[in-house]
PDB file of C-alpha atoms in Angstrom:
ATOM      1  CA  MET I   1     -27.039   5.368  -1.242  1.00 62.00           C
ATOM      2  CA  PHE I   2     -26.974   9.098  -2.003  1.00 61.00           C
ATOM      3  CA  LEU I   3     -28.649   8.689  -5.399  1.00 64.00           C
ATOM      4  CA  SER I   4     -31.445   6.552  -3.983  1.00 70.00           C
ATOM      5  CA  PHE I   5     -31.910   9.171  -1.268  1.00 64.00           C
ATOM      6  CA  ALA I   6     -31.971  11.973  -3.842  1.00 63.00           C
ATOM      7  CA  LEU I   7     -34.490  10.158  -6.031  1.00 65.00           C
ATOM      8  CA  THR I   8     -36.858   9.046  -3.282  1.00 69.00           C
ATOM      9  CA  ASP I   9     -36.733  12.089  -0.999  1.00 67.00           C
ATOM     10  CA  THR I  10     -40.072  13.806  -1.509  1.00 67.00           C
ATOM     11  CA  ARG I  11     -39.639  16.445   1.167  1.00 63.00           C
ATOM     12  CA  PRO I  12     -39.619  20.021  -0.115  1.00 60.00           C
ATOM     13  CA  PRO I  13     -36.273  21.827  -0.106  1.00 57.00           C
ATOM     14  CA  ASN I  14     -35.455  22.951   3.408  1.00 54.00           C
ATOM     15  CA  ASP I  15     -35.941  26.488   4.631  1.00 48.00           C
ATOM     16  CA  HIS I  16     -32.298  27.369   4.017  1.00 55.00           C
ATOM     17  CA  ASP I  17     -32.498  26.546   0.318  1.00 58.00           C
ATOM     18  CA  ASP I  18     -34.580  29.607  -0.446  1.00 60.00           C
ATOM     19  CA  PHE I  19     -32.043  31.858   1.250  1.00 62.00           C
ATOM     20  CA  TYR I  20     -29.207  30.491  -0.873  1.00 63.00           C
ATOM     21  CA  THR I  21     -31.062  30.023  -4.149  1.00 66.00           C
ATOM     22  CA  ALA I  22     -33.439  33.014  -4.244  1.00 69.00           C
ATOM     23  CA  ALA I  23     -30.745  35.175  -5.826  1.00 71.00           C
ATOM     24  CA  SER I  24     -30.428  32.603  -8.619  1.00 74.00           C
ATOM     25  CA  ALA I  25     -34.143  32.510  -9.497  1.00 74.00           C
ATOM     26  CA  GLU I  26     -33.906  35.347 -12.017  1.00 77.00           C
ATOM     27  CA  ALA I  27     -30.912  33.766 -13.758  1.00 79.00           C
ATOM     28  CA  PHE I  28     -32.774  30.443 -13.890  1.00 79.00           C
ATOM     29  CA  VAL I  29     -35.692  32.087 -15.717  1.00 79.00           C
ATOM     30  CA  GLN I  30     -33.283  33.914 -18.051  1.00 81.00           C
ATOM     31  CA  LEU I  31     -31.468  30.658 -18.855  1.00 80.00           C
ATOM     32  CA  ASP I  32     -34.741  28.895 -19.548  1.00 79.00           C
ATOM     33  CA  THR I  33     -35.854  31.474 -22.109  1.00 81.00           C
ATOM     34  CA  ALA I  34     -32.474  32.458 -23.602  1.00 81.00           C
ATOM     35  CA  PRO I  35     -31.103  31.100 -26.868  1.00 83.00           C
ATOM     36  CA  ILE I  36     -28.069  28.841 -26.556  1.00 82.00           C
ATOM     37  CA  ALA I  37     -25.660  31.580 -27.685  1.00 81.00           C
ATOM     38  CA  GLU I  38     -26.578  33.822 -24.725  1.00 84.00           C
ATOM     39  CA  LYS I  39     -26.514  31.175 -21.957  1.00 83.00           C
ATOM     40  CA  LEU I  40     -22.781  31.423 -21.311  1.00 83.00           C
ATOM     41  CA  SER I  41     -23.065  35.186 -20.886  1.00 85.00           C
ATOM     42  CA  ILE I  42     -25.933  34.798 -18.400  1.00 83.00           C
ATOM     43  CA  LEU I  43     -23.943  32.221 -16.408  1.00 83.00           C
ATOM     44  CA  GLY I  44     -20.874  34.476 -16.384  1.00 83.00           C
ATOM     45  CA  GLN I  45     -22.878  37.444 -15.122  1.00 82.00           C
ATOM     46  CA  HIS I  46     -24.558  35.328 -12.459  1.00 80.00           C
ATOM     47  CA  PHE I  47     -21.216  33.885 -11.309  1.00 82.00           C
ATOM     48  CA  ALA I  48     -19.651  37.341 -10.960  1.00 79.00           C
ATOM     49  CA  GLN I  49     -22.569  38.968  -9.101  1.00 79.00           C
ATOM     50  CA  GLY I  50     -21.871  37.398  -5.703  1.00 69.00           C
ATOM     51  CA  ASP I  51     -21.926  39.704  -2.691  1.00 69.00           C
ATOM     52  CA  LEU I  52     -18.659  38.742  -0.982  1.00 65.00           C
ATOM     53  CA  HIS I  53     -17.437  36.085  -3.413  1.00 69.00           C
ATOM     54  CA  PRO I  54     -18.421  34.603  -6.773  1.00 71.00           C
ATOM     55  CA  ARG I  55     -21.466  32.341  -6.866  1.00 76.00           C
ATOM     56  CA  GLY I  56     -19.710  29.086  -7.696  1.00 77.00           C
ATOM     57  CA  PRO I  57     -22.101  26.494  -6.214  1.00 79.00           C
ATOM     58  CA  GLN I  58     -25.163  28.441  -7.360  1.00 79.00           C
ATOM     59  CA  THR I  59     -23.795  28.516 -10.900  1.00 82.00           C
ATOM     60  CA  VAL I  60     -23.237  24.753 -10.781  1.00 83.00           C
ATOM     61  CA  LEU I  61     -26.876  24.395  -9.710  1.00 82.00           C
ATOM     62  CA  LEU I  62     -28.039  26.594 -12.599  1.00 84.00           C
ATOM     63  CA  VAL I  63     -26.035  24.634 -15.168  1.00 85.00           C
ATOM     64  CA  ALA I  64     -27.329  21.287 -13.897  1.00 85.00           C
ATOM     65  CA  MET I  65     -30.934  22.428 -13.799  1.00 82.00           C
ATOM     66  CA  ASP I  66     -30.657  23.967 -17.256  1.00 83.00           C
ATOM     67  CA  LEU I  67     -29.187  20.756 -18.682  1.00 85.00           C
ATOM     68  CA  PHE I  68     -31.364  18.199 -16.876  1.00 85.00           C
ATOM     69  CA  GLY I  69     -34.470  20.164 -15.911  1.00 80.00           C
ATOM     70  CA  GLY I  70     -35.724  21.916 -12.818  1.00 75.00           C
ATOM     71  CA  ILE I  71     -36.972  18.803 -11.053  1.00 77.00           C
ATOM     72  CA  ARG I  72     -36.410  17.796  -7.429  1.00 75.00           C
ATOM     73  CA  PRO I  73     -34.036  14.822  -8.088  1.00 78.00           C
ATOM     74  CA  VAL I  74     -31.751  17.098 -10.119  1.00 80.00           C
ATOM     75  CA  PHE I  75     -31.879  19.712  -7.366  1.00 76.00           C
ATOM     76  CA  ARG I  76     -30.863  17.043  -4.856  1.00 76.00           C
ATOM     77  CA  ALA I  77     -28.274  15.298  -7.061  1.00 79.00           C
ATOM     78  CA  VAL I  78     -26.298  18.475  -7.776  1.00 81.00           C
ATOM     79  CA  GLY I  79     -24.612  17.942  -4.405  1.00 80.00           C
ATOM     80  CA  LEU I  80     -23.244  14.545  -5.505  1.00 82.00           C
ATOM     81  CA  PRO I  81     -19.990  15.836  -7.062  1.00 85.00           C
ATOM     82  CA  PHE I  82     -19.310  17.807  -3.903  1.00 86.00           C
ATOM     83  CA  LEU I  83     -20.052  14.744  -1.755  1.00 86.00           C
ATOM     84  CA  LEU I  84     -17.594  12.751  -3.871  1.00 89.00           C
ATOM     85  CA  LEU I  85     -14.976  15.481  -3.456  1.00 90.00           C
ATOM     86  CA  LEU I  86     -15.542  15.399   0.300  1.00 91.00           C
ATOM     87  CA  VAL I  87     -15.049  11.621   0.448  1.00 92.00           C
ATOM     88  CA  LEU I  88     -12.048  11.702  -1.894  1.00 94.00           C
ATOM     89  CA  GLY I  89     -10.446  14.561   0.046  1.00 93.00           C
ATOM     90  CA  THR I  90     -11.063  12.810   3.350  1.00 94.00           C
ATOM     91  CA  TRP I  91      -9.471   9.622   2.032  1.00 95.00           C
ATOM     92  CA  ALA I  92      -6.466  11.461   0.541  1.00 94.00           C
ATOM     93  CA  PHE I  93      -5.850  13.495   3.686  1.00 94.00           C
ATOM     94  CA  ALA I  94      -6.306  10.490   5.984  1.00 94.00           C
ATOM     95  CA  ARG I  95      -3.963   8.455   3.790  1.00 93.00           C
ATOM     96  CA  GLU I  96      -1.235  10.995   4.519  1.00 90.00           C
ATOM     97  CA  VAL I  97      -1.585  10.729   8.297  1.00 91.00           C
ATOM     98  CA  LEU I  98      -3.078   7.245   8.908  1.00 92.00           C
ATOM     99  CA  PRO I  99      -2.460   3.683   7.780  1.00 94.00           C
ATOM    100  CA  PRO I 100      -4.215   2.744   4.489  1.00 92.00           C
ATOM    101  CA  ARG I 101      -7.058   0.763   6.120  1.00 94.00           C
ATOM    102  CA  ALA I 102      -7.812   3.544   8.572  1.00 94.00           C
ATOM    103  CA  ALA I 103      -7.852   6.048   5.698  1.00 94.00           C
ATOM    104  CA  LEU I 104     -10.323   3.882   3.802  1.00 94.00           C
ATOM    105  CA  LEU I 105     -12.452   3.530   6.930  1.00 94.00           C
ATOM    106  CA  SER I 106     -12.485   7.295   7.446  1.00 93.00           C
ATOM    107  CA  ALA I 107     -13.648   7.816   3.849  1.00 93.00           C
ATOM    108  CA  PHE I 108     -16.366   5.183   4.310  1.00 93.00           C
ATOM    109  CA  VAL I 109     -17.572   6.780   7.539  1.00 92.00           C
ATOM    110  CA  CYS I 110     -17.584  10.193   5.868  1.00 89.00           C
ATOM    111  CA  ALA I 111     -19.570   8.853   2.904  1.00 88.00           C
ATOM    112  CA  THR I 112     -22.201   7.119   5.016  1.00 86.00           C
ATOM    113  CA  LEU I 113     -22.570   9.504   7.931  1.00 85.00           C
ATOM    114  CA  PRO I 114     -26.236  10.571   8.063  1.00 82.00           C
ATOM    115  CA  ALA I 115     -25.346  14.201   8.828  1.00 79.00           C
ATOM    116  CA  VAL I 116     -23.124  14.366   5.741  1.00 81.00           C
ATOM    117  CA  LEU I 117     -25.746  12.746   3.499  1.00 75.00           C
ATOM    118  CA  ASN I 118     -28.411  15.078   4.841  1.00 74.00           C
ATOM    119  CA  SER I 119     -26.240  18.150   4.283  1.00 75.00           C
ATOM    120  CA  SER I 120     -25.320  17.053   0.776  1.00 73.00           C
ATOM    121  CA  ARG I 121     -28.959  16.746  -0.289  1.00 71.00           C
ATOM    122  CA  LYS I 122     -29.699  20.320   0.770  1.00 69.00           C
ATOM    123  CA  TRP I 123     -28.645  23.343  -1.162  1.00 68.00           C
ATOM    124  CA  ASP I 124     -26.410  25.038   1.346  1.00 68.00           C
ATOM    125  CA  THR I 125     -23.249  26.736   0.108  1.00 68.00           C
ATOM    126  CA  GLN I 126     -21.409  25.877   3.307  1.00 77.00           C
ATOM    127  CA  PHE I 127     -21.537  22.185   2.377  1.00 79.00           C
ATOM    128  CA  HIS I 128     -19.830  22.881  -0.913  1.00 81.00           C
ATOM    129  CA  ALA I 129     -17.060  24.787   0.832  1.00 82.00           C
ATOM    130  CA  ALA I 130     -16.766  22.050   3.446  1.00 84.00           C
ATOM    131  CA  ALA I 131     -16.495  19.462   0.683  1.00 86.00           C
ATOM    132  CA  LEU I 132     -13.374  21.168  -0.637  1.00 87.00           C
ATOM    133  CA  THR I 133     -11.740  21.563   2.793  1.00 90.00           C
ATOM    134  CA  PRO I 134     -10.207  18.066   3.172  1.00 92.00           C
ATOM    135  CA  LEU I 135      -8.878  18.292  -0.377  1.00 90.00           C
ATOM    136  CA  GLY I 136      -7.298  21.643   0.454  1.00 90.00           C
ATOM    137  CA  LEU I 137      -5.811  20.226   3.648  1.00 90.00           C
ATOM    138  CA  TYR I 138      -4.365  17.320   1.691  1.00 91.00           C
ATOM    139  CA  LEU I 139      -2.754  19.682  -0.829  1.00 88.00           C
ATOM    140  CA  LEU I 140      -1.432  21.880   1.992  1.00 88.00           C
ATOM    141  CA  LEU I 141       0.079  18.890   3.757  1.00 87.00           C
ATOM    142  CA  ARG I 142       1.701  17.739   0.534  1.00 85.00           C
ATOM    143  CA  CYS I 143       3.166  21.220   0.013  1.00 84.00           C
ATOM    144  CA  LEU I 144       4.461  21.429   3.559  1.00 83.00           C
ATOM    145  CA  ARG I 145       6.062  18.021   3.348  1.00 80.00           C
ATOM    146  CA  GLY I 146       7.663  18.974   0.035  1.00 76.00           C
ATOM    147  CA  THR I 147       6.868  15.609  -1.499  1.00 58.00           C
ATOM    148  CA  GLY I 148       7.902  15.814  -5.128  1.00 59.00           C
ATOM    149  CA  ALA I 149       9.163  18.748  -7.141  1.00 55.00           C
ATOM    150  CA  THR I 150       5.724  19.451  -8.642  1.00 59.00           C
ATOM    151  CA  TRP I 151       4.229  20.229  -5.216  1.00 53.00           C
ATOM    152  CA  ARG I 152       6.864  22.843  -4.358  1.00 55.00           C
ATOM    153  CA  GLY I 153       5.408  25.150  -6.993  1.00 56.00           C
ATOM    154  CA  TRP I 154       2.133  25.300  -5.057  1.00 53.00           C
ATOM    155  CA  ALA I 155       3.831  26.559  -1.906  1.00 51.00           C
TER     156      ALA I 155
END
Protein backbone atom coordinates (compact mmCIF):
# COMPACT_ATOMS: atom_id res chain seq x y z
CA MET A 1 0.00 0.00 0.00
CA PHE A 2 2.78 2.42 0.95
CA LEU A 3 4.79 1.75 -2.21
CA SER A 4 1.78 2.28 -4.47
CA PHE A 5 1.09 5.51 -2.58
CA ALA A 6 4.71 6.62 -2.95
CA LEU A 7 4.76 5.85 -6.67
CA THR A 8 1.42 7.41 -7.56
CA ASP A 9 1.45 10.45 -5.27
CA THR A 10 2.06 13.39 -7.59
CA ARG A 11 1.62 16.11 -5.00
CA PRO A 12 4.71 18.24 -4.40
CA PRO A 13 6.55 17.70 -1.11
CA ASN A 14 4.67 19.42 1.68
CA ASP A 15 5.67 22.76 3.12
CA HIS A 16 7.51 21.13 6.02
CA ASP A 17 9.86 19.22 3.73
CA ASP A 18 11.75 22.35 2.74
CA PHE A 19 12.35 23.23 6.38
CA TYR A 20 13.87 19.83 7.11
CA THR A 21 15.70 19.27 3.83
CA ALA A 22 16.96 22.76 2.93
CA ALA A 23 20.09 22.24 5.02
CA SER A 24 20.83 19.10 2.99
CA ALA A 25 20.58 20.77 -0.43
CA GLU A 26 24.25 21.76 -0.53
CA ALA A 27 25.39 18.26 0.44
CA PHE A 28 23.11 16.80 -2.25
CA VAL A 29 24.80 18.94 -4.92
CA GLN A 30 28.25 18.05 -3.54
CA LEU A 31 27.40 14.33 -3.62
CA ASP A 32 26.14 14.60 -7.17
CA THR A 33 29.37 16.14 -8.45
CA ALA A 34 31.91 14.40 -6.17
CA PRO A 35 33.97 11.38 -7.18
CA ILE A 36 33.13 8.15 -5.39
CA ALA A 37 36.17 8.38 -3.09
CA GLU A 38 34.96 11.68 -1.57
CA LYS A 39 31.28 10.75 -1.05
CA LEU A 40 31.81 9.10 2.33
CA SER A 41 33.60 12.19 3.61
CA ILE A 42 30.77 14.46 2.44
CA LEU A 43 28.19 12.21 4.13
CA GLY A 44 30.21 12.16 7.35
CA GLN A 45 30.49 15.95 7.41
CA HIS A 46 26.79 16.35 6.68
CA PHE A 47 25.84 13.86 9.41
CA ALA A 48 27.95 15.66 12.02
CA GLN A 49 26.77 19.20 11.19
CA GLY A 50 23.38 18.96 12.90
CA ASP A 51 22.37 21.84 15.16
CA LEU A 52 21.25 19.96 18.28
CA HIS A 53 21.88 16.39 17.12
CA PRO A 54 23.39 14.57 14.15
CA ARG A 55 21.43 14.57 10.90
CA GLY A 56 20.58 10.88 10.76
CA PRO A 57 17.36 10.87 8.71
CA GLN A 58 18.66 13.58 6.38
CA THR A 59 21.78 11.51 5.72
CA VAL A 60 19.62 8.48 4.93
CA LEU A 61 17.72 10.66 2.45
CA LEU A 62 20.98 11.82 0.84
CA VAL A 63 22.30 8.28 0.47
CA ALA A 64 19.06 7.02 -1.07
CA MET A 65 18.80 9.92 -3.50
CA ASP A 66 22.45 9.57 -4.48
CA LEU A 67 22.03 5.84 -5.12
CA PHE A 68 18.62 5.87 -6.83
CA GLY A 69 18.28 9.42 -8.14
CA GLY A 70 16.61 12.59 -6.99
CA ILE A 71 13.12 11.68 -8.17
CA ARG A 72 9.85 12.01 -6.26
CA PRO A 73 9.19 8.24 -5.73
CA VAL A 74 12.63 7.86 -4.14
CA PHE A 75 11.99 10.91 -1.97
CA ARG A 76 8.72 9.34 -0.83
CA ALA A 77 10.03 5.76 -0.47
CA VAL A 78 12.90 6.72 1.84
CA GLY A 79 10.37 6.68 4.68
CA LEU A 80 9.56 3.00 4.05
CA PRO A 81 12.29 1.53 6.30
CA PHE A 82 11.15 3.81 9.10
CA LEU A 83 7.52 2.79 8.52
CA LEU A 84 8.58 -0.86 8.74
CA LEU A 85 10.46 -0.15 11.96
CA LEU A 86 7.36 1.54 13.36
CA VAL A 87 5.16 -1.46 12.53
CA LEU A 88 7.74 -3.97 13.77
CA GLY A 89 8.27 -2.02 17.00
CA THR A 90 4.54 -1.70 17.56
CA TRP A 91 4.08 -5.44 17.07
CA ALA A 92 7.02 -6.34 19.34
CA PHE A 93 5.91 -3.98 22.10
CA ALA A 94 2.26 -5.05 21.86
CA ARG A 95 3.33 -8.70 21.92
CA GLU A 96 4.89 -8.08 25.33
CA VAL A 97 1.71 -6.63 26.85
CA LEU A 98 -1.15 -8.13 24.77
CA PRO A 99 -2.20 -11.52 23.47
CA PRO A 100 -0.61 -12.49 20.10
CA ARG A 101 -3.70 -11.74 17.98
CA ALA A 102 -4.16 -8.33 19.56
CA ALA A 103 -0.48 -7.57 18.95
CA LEU A 104 -0.85 -8.50 15.30
CA LEU A 105 -3.99 -6.38 15.05
CA SER A 106 -2.20 -3.39 16.57
CA ALA A 107 0.63 -3.74 14.03
CA PHE A 108 -1.91 -3.98 11.19
CA VAL A 109 -3.77 -0.89 12.40
CA CYS A 110 -0.48 0.99 12.73
CA ALA A 111 0.57 -0.02 9.21
CA THR A 112 -2.70 0.98 7.57
CA LEU A 113 -3.66 4.06 9.56
CA PRO A 114 -4.00 6.94 7.08
CA ALA A 115 -2.27 9.41 9.42
CA VAL A 116 0.75 7.10 9.70
CA LEU A 117 0.93 6.52 5.94
CA ASN A 118 0.62 10.24 5.29
CA SER A 119 3.35 11.07 7.79
CA SER A 120 5.66 8.41 6.40
CA ARG A 121 5.45 9.81 2.86
CA LYS A 122 6.54 13.25 4.04
CA TRP A 123 10.05 14.15 4.95
CA ASP A 124 9.62 15.11 8.56
CA THR A 125 12.31 14.11 11.04
CA GLN A 126 9.76 13.68 13.81
CA PHE A 127 8.30 10.68 11.97
CA HIS A 128 11.66 8.98 11.92
CA ALA A 129 12.07 9.50 15.65
CA ALA A 130 8.51 8.32 16.25
CA ALA A 131 9.21 5.21 14.19
CA LEU A 132 11.97 4.21 16.60
CA THR A 133 9.92 4.90 19.75
CA PRO A 134 7.95 1.62 19.96
CA LEU A 135 11.15 -0.32 19.32
CA GLY A 136 12.83 1.58 22.14
CA LEU A 137 9.87 0.93 24.43
CA TYR A 138 10.04 -2.76 23.60
CA LEU A 139 13.75 -2.89 24.44
CA LEU A 140 13.16 -0.93 27.66
CA LEU A 141 10.40 -3.30 28.71
CA ARG A 142 12.61 -6.29 27.99
CA CYS A 143 15.39 -4.75 30.09
CA LEU A 144 13.06 -3.96 32.97
CA ARG A 145 11.62 -7.44 32.96
CA GLY A 146 15.12 -8.90 32.91
CA THR A 147 14.16 -11.52 30.35
CA GLY A 148 17.35 -13.34 29.43
CA ALA A 149 20.92 -12.66 30.44
CA THR A 150 21.69 -10.79 27.20
CA TRP A 151 19.13 -8.07 27.99
CA ARG A 152 20.61 -7.29 31.41
CA GLY A 153 23.66 -5.79 29.73
CA TRP A 154 21.47 -3.11 28.15
CA ALA A 155 20.16 -1.92 31.50
